[in-house]
Short mmCIF file of N, CA and C in Angstrom, two decimals:
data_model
loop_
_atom_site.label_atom_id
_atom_site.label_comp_id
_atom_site.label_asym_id
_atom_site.label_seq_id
_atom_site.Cartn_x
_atom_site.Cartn_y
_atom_site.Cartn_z
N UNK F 1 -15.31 -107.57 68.49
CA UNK F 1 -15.62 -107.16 67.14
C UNK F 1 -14.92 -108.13 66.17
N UNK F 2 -15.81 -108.28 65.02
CA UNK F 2 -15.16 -109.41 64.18
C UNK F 2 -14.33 -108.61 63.41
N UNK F 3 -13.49 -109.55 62.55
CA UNK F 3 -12.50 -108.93 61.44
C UNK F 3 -13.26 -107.85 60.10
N UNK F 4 -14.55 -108.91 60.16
CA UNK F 4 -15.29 -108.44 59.06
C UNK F 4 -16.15 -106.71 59.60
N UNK F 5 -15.80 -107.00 60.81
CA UNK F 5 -17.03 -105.64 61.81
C UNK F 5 -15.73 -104.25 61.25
N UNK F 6 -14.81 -104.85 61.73
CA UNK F 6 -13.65 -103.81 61.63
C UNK F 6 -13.27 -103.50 60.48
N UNK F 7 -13.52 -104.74 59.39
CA UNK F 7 -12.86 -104.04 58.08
C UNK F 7 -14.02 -102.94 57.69
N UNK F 8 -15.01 -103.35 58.06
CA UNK F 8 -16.47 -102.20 57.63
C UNK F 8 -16.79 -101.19 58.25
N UNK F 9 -16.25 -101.07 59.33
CA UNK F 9 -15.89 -100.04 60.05
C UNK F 9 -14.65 -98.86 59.48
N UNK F 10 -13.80 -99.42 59.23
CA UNK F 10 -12.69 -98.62 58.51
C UNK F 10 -13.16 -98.18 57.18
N UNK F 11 -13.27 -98.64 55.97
CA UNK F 11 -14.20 -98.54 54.66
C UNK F 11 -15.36 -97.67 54.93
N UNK F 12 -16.10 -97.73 55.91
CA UNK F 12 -17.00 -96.55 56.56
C UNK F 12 -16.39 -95.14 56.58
N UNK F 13 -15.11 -95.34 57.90
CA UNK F 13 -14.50 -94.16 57.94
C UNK F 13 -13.84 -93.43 56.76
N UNK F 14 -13.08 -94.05 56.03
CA UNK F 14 -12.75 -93.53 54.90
C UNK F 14 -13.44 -92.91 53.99
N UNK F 15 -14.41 -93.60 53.50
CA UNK F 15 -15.64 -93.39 53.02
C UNK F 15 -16.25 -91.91 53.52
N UNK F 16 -16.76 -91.94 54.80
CA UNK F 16 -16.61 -90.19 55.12
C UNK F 16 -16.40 -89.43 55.38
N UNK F 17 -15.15 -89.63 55.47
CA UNK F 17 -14.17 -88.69 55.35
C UNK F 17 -13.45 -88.21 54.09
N UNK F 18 -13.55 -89.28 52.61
CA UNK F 18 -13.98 -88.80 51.39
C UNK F 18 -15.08 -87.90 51.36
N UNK F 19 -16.37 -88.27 51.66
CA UNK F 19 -17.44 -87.19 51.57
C UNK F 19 -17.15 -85.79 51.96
N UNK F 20 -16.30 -85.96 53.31
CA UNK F 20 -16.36 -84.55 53.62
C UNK F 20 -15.25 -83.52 52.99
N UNK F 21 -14.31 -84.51 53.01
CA UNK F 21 -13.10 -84.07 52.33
C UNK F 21 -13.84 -83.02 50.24
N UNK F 22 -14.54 -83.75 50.16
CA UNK F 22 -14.95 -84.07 48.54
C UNK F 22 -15.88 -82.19 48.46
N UNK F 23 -17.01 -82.13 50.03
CA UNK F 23 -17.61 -81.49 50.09
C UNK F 23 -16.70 -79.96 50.53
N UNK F 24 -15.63 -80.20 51.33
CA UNK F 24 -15.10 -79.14 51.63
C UNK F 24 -14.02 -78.62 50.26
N UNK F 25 -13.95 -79.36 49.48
CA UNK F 25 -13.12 -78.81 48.04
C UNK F 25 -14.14 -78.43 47.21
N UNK F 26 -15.01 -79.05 46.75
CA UNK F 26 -16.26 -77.91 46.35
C UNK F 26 -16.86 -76.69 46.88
N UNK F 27 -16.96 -76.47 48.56
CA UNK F 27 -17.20 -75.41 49.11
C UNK F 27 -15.84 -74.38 49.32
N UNK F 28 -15.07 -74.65 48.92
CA UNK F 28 -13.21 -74.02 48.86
C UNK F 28 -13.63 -73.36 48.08
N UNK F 29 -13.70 -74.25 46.64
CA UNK F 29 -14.30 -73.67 44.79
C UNK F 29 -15.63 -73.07 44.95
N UNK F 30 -16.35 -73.04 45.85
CA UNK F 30 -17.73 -71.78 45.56
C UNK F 30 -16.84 -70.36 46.28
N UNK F 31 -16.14 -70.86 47.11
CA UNK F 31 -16.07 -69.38 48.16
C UNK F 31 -14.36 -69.03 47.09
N UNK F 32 -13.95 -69.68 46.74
CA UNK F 32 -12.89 -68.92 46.26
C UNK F 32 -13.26 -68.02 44.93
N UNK F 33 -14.05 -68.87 43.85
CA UNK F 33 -14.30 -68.21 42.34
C UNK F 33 -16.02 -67.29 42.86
N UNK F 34 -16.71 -67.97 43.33
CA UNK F 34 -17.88 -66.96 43.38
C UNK F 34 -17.96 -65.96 44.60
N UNK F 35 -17.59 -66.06 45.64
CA UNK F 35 -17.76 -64.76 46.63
C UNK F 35 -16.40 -63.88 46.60
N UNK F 36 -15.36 -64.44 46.65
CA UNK F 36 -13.64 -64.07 45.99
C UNK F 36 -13.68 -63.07 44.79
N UNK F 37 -13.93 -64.36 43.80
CA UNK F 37 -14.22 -63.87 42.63
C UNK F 37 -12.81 -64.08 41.83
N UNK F 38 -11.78 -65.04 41.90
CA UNK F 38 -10.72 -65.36 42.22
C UNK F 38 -11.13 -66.76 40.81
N UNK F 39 -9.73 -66.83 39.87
CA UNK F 39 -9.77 -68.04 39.03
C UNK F 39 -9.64 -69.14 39.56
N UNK F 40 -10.41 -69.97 38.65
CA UNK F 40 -10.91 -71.56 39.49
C UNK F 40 -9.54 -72.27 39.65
N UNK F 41 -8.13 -71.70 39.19
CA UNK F 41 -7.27 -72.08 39.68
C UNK F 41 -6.55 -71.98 40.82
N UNK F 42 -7.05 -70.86 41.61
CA UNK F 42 -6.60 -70.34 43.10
C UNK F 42 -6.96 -71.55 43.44
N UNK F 43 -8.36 -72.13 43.62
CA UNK F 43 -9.44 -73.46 44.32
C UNK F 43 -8.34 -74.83 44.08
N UNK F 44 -8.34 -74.42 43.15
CA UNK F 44 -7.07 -75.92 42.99
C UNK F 44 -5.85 -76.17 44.11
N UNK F 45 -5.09 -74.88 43.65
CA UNK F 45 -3.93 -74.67 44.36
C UNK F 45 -4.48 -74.90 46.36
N UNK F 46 -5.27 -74.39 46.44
CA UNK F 46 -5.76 -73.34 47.77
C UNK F 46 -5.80 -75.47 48.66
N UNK F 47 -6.92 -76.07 47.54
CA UNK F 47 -6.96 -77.38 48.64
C UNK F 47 -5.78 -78.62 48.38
N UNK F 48 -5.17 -78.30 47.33
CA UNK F 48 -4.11 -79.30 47.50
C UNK F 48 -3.05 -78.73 48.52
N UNK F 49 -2.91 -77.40 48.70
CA UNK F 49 -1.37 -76.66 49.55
C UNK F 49 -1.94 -77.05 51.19
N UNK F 50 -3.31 -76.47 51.06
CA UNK F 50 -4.11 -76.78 52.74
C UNK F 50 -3.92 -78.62 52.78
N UNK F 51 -4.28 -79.45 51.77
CA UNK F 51 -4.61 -80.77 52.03
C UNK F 51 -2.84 -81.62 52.48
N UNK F 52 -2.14 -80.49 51.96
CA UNK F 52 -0.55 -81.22 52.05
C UNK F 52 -0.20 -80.76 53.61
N UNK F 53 -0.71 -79.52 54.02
CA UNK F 53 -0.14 -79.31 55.66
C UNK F 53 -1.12 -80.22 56.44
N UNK F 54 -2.64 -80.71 56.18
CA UNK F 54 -3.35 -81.25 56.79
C UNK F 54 -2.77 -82.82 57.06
N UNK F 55 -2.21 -83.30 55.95
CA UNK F 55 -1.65 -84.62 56.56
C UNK F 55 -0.81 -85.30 56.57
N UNK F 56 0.25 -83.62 56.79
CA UNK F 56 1.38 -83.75 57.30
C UNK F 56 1.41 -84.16 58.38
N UNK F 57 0.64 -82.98 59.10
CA UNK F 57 0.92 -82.52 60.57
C UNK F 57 0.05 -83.45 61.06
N UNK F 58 -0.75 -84.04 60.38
CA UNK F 58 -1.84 -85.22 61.06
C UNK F 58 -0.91 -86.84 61.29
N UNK F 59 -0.32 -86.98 60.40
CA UNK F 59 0.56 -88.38 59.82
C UNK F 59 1.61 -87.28 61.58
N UNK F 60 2.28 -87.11 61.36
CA UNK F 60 3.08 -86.33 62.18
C UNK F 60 2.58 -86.40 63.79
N UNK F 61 1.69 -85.96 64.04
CA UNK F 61 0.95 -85.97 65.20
C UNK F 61 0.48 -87.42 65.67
N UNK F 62 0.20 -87.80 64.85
CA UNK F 62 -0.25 -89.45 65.45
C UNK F 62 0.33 -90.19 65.00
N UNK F 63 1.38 -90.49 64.70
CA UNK F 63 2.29 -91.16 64.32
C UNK F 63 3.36 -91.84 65.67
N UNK F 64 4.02 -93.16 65.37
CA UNK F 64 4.37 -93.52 66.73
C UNK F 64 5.22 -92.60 67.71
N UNK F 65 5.85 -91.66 67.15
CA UNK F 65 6.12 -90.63 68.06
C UNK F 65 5.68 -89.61 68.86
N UNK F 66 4.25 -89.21 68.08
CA UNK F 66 3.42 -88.24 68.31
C UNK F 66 2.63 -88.01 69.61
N UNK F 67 1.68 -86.77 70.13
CA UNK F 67 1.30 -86.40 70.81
C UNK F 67 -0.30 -87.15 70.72
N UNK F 68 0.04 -87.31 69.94
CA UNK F 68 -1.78 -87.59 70.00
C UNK F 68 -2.13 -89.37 69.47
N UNK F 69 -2.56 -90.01 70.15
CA UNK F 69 -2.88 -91.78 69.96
C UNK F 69 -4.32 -92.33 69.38
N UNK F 70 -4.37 -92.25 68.04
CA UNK F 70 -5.56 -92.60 67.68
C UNK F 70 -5.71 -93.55 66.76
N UNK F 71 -6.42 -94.25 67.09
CA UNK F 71 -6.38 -95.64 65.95
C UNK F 71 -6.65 -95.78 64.33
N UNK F 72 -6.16 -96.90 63.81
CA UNK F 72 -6.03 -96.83 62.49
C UNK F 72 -7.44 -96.59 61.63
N UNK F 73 -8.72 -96.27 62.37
CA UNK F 73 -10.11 -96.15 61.80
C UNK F 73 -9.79 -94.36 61.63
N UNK F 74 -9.49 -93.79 62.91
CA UNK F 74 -9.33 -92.63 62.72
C UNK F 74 -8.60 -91.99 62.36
N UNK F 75 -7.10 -92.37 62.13
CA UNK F 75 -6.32 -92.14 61.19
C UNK F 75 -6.44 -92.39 59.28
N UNK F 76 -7.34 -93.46 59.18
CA UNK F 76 -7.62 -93.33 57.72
C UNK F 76 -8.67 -92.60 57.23
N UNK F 77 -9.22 -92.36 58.17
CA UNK F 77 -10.90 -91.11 58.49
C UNK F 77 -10.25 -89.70 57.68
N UNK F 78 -8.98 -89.41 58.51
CA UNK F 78 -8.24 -88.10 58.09
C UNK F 78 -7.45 -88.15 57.01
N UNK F 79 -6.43 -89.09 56.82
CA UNK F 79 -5.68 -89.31 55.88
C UNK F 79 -5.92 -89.82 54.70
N UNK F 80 -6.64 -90.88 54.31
CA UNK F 80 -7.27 -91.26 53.21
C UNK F 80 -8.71 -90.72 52.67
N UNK F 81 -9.00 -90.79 53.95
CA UNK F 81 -10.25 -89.85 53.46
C UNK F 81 -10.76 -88.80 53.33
N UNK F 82 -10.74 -88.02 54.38
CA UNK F 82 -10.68 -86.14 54.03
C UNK F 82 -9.36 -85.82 53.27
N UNK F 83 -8.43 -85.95 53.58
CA UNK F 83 -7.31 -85.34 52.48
C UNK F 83 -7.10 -86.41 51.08
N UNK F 84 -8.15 -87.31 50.80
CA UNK F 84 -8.01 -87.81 49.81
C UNK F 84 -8.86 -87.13 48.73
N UNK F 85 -10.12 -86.54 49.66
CA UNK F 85 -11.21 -86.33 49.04
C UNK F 85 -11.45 -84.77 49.04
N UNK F 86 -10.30 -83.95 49.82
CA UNK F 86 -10.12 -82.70 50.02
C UNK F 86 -9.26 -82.55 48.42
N UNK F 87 -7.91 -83.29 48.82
CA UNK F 87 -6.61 -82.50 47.45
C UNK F 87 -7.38 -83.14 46.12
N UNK F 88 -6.52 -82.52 45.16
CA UNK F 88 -7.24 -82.94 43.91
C UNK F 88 -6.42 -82.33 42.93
N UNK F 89 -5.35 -83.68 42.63
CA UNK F 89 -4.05 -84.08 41.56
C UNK F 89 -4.23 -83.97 40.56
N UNK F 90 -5.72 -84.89 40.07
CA UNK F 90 -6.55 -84.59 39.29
C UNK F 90 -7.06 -83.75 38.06
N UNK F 91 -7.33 -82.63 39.55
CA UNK F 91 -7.96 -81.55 39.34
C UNK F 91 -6.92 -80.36 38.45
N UNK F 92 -5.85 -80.32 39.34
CA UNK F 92 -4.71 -79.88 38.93
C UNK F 92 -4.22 -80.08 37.46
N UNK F 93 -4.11 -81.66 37.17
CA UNK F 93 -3.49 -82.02 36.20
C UNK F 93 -4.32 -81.29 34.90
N UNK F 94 -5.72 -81.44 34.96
CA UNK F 94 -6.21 -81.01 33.84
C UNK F 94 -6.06 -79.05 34.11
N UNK F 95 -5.74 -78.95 34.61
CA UNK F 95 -6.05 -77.20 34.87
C UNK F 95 -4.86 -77.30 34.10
N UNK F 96 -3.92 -77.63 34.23
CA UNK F 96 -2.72 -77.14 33.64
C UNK F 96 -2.95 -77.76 31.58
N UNK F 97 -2.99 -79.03 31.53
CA UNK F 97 -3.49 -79.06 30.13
C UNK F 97 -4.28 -78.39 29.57
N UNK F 98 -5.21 -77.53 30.12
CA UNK F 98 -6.57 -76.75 30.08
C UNK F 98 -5.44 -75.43 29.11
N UNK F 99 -4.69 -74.69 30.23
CA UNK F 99 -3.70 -74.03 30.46
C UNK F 99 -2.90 -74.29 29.07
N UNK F 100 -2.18 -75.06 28.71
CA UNK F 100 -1.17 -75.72 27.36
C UNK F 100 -2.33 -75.67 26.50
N UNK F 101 -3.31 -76.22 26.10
CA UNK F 101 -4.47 -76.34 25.31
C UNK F 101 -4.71 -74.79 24.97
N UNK F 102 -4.22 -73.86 25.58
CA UNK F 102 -4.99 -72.73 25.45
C UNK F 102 -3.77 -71.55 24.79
N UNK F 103 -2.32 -72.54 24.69
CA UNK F 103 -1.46 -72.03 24.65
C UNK F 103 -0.39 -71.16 25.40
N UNK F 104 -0.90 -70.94 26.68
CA UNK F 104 -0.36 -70.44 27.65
C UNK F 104 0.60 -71.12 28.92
N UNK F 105 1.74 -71.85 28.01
CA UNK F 105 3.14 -72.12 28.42
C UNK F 105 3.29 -71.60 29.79
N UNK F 106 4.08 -70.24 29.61
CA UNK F 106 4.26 -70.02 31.08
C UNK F 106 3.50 -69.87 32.16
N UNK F 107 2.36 -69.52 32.22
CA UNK F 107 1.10 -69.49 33.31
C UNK F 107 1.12 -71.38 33.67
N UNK F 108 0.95 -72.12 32.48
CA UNK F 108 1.06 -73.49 32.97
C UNK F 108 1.94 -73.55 33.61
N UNK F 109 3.40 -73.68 32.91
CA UNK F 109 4.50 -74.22 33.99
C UNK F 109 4.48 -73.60 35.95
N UNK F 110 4.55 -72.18 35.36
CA UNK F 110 4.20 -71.55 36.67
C UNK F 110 3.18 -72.14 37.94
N UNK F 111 2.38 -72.44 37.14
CA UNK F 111 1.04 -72.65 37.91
C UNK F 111 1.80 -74.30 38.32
N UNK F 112 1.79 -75.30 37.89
CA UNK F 112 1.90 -76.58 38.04
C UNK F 112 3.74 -76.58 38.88
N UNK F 113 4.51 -76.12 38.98
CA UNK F 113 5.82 -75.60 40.22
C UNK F 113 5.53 -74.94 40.88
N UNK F 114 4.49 -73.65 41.34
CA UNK F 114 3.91 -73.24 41.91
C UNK F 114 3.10 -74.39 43.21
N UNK F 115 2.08 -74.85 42.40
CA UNK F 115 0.97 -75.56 43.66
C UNK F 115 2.24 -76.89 44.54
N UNK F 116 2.96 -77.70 42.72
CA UNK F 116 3.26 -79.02 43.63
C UNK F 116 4.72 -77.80 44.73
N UNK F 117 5.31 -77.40 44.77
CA UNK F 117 6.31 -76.91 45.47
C UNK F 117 5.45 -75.70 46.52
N UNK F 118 4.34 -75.49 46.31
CA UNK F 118 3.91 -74.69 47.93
C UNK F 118 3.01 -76.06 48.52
N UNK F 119 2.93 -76.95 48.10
CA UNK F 119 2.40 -77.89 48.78
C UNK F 119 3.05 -78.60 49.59
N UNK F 120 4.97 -78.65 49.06
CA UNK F 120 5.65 -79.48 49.99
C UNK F 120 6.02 -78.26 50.95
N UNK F 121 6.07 -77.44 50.49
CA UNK F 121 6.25 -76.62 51.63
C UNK F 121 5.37 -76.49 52.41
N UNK F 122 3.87 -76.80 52.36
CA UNK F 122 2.92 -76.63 53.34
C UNK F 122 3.05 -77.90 54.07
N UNK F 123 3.77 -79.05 53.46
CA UNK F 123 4.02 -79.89 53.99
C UNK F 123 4.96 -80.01 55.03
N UNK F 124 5.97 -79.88 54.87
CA UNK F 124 6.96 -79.31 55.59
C UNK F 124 6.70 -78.52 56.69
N UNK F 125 5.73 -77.42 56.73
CA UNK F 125 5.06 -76.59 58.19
C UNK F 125 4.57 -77.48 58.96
N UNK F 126 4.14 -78.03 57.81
CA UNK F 126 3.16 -79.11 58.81
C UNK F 126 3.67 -79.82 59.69
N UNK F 127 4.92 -80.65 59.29
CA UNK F 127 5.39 -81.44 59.88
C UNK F 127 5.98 -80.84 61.10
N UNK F 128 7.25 -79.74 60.86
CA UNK F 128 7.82 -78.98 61.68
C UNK F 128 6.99 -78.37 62.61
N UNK F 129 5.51 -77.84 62.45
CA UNK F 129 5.04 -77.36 63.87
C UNK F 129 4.34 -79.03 64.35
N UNK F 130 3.73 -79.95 63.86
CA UNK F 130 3.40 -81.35 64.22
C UNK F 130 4.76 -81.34 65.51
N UNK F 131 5.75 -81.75 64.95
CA UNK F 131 6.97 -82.65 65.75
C UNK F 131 7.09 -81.59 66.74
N UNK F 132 7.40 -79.86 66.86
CA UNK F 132 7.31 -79.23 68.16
C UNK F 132 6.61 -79.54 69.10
N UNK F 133 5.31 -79.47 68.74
CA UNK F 133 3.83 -80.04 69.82
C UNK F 133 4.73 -81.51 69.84
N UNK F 134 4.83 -82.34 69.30
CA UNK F 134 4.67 -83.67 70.01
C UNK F 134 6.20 -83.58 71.33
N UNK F 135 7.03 -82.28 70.95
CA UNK F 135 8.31 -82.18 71.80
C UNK F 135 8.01 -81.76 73.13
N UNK F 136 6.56 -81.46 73.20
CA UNK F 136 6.13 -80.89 74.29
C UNK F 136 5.94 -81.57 75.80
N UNK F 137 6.02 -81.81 76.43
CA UNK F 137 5.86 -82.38 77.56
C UNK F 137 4.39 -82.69 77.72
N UNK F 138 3.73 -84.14 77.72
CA UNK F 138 2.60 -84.40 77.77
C UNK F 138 1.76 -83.53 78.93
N UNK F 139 0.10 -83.31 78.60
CA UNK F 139 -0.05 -82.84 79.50
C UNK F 139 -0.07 -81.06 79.42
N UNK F 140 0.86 -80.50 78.28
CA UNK F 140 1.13 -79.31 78.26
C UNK F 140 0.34 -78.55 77.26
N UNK F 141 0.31 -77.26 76.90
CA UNK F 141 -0.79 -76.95 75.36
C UNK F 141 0.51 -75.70 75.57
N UNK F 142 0.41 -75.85 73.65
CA UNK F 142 0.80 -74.61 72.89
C UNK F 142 0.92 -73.27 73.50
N UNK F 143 1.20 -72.23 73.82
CA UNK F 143 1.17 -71.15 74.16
C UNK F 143 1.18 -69.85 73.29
N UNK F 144 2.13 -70.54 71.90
CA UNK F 144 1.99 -69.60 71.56
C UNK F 144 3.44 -68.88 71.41
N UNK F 145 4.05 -69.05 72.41
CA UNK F 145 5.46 -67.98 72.46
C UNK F 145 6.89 -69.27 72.17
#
């Protein structure tokens, strides 16, 4: 494979794994505000806290210590691209100006220490159950206990 096969290969992966990432935070925001019935700020919070344990425990897991060996196409597949195209900083940032714009101080602050601090904490799970599994003796699966 040429350099040029591989760089287009990776730019591929990323690429859809943005898409899917992009599609599963819009389908988060239909099922959280319309079948829920839940403010379009839960949707915010809900895929940046999920998108922070997702690549934790992913960066974590395949990482040179990790349990699991997968190359840098499929590692930027997950990491740059579904959790690029999943979280949404963005999204956040204006919810909270939305929030101040509307005069509502404490719901902002709340809301914006709220998502970024349950996100490192979802981060943090992530990592901590990631590094158990990789403590595992190859060969072995989760149990559970």
């Amino acid at each position: 494979m040429t350099d040029r096969q591989a760089a287009m290969r990776l730019y591929l992966a990323v690429g859809c794994g943005a898409a899917i990432g992009s599609l599963t935070r819009f389908l988060s925001g239909y099922v959280v505000v319309s079948l829920l019935g839940l403010n379009a700020l839960w949707s915010t919070a809900f895929v940046n806290i999920v998108g922070s344990w997702v690549i934790m425990a992913f960066a974590t897991l395949t990482g040179p210590d990790g349990r699991m060996m997968v190359g840098p196409v499929s590692r930027n597949f997950v990491m740059a691209g579904f959790c690029g195209g999943l979280t949404t900083f963005s999204a956040m940032s204006l919810d909270t100006f939305i929030l101040l714009f509307e005069g509502d101080l404490p719901l902002a602050a709340t809301y914006l220490i709220s998502v970024v601090g349950l996100s490192l904490v979802a981060a943090w799970l992530g990592y901590l159950m990631a590094s158990r599994l990789n403590r595992l003796p190859k060969g072995s699966q989760a149990t559970g206990s």
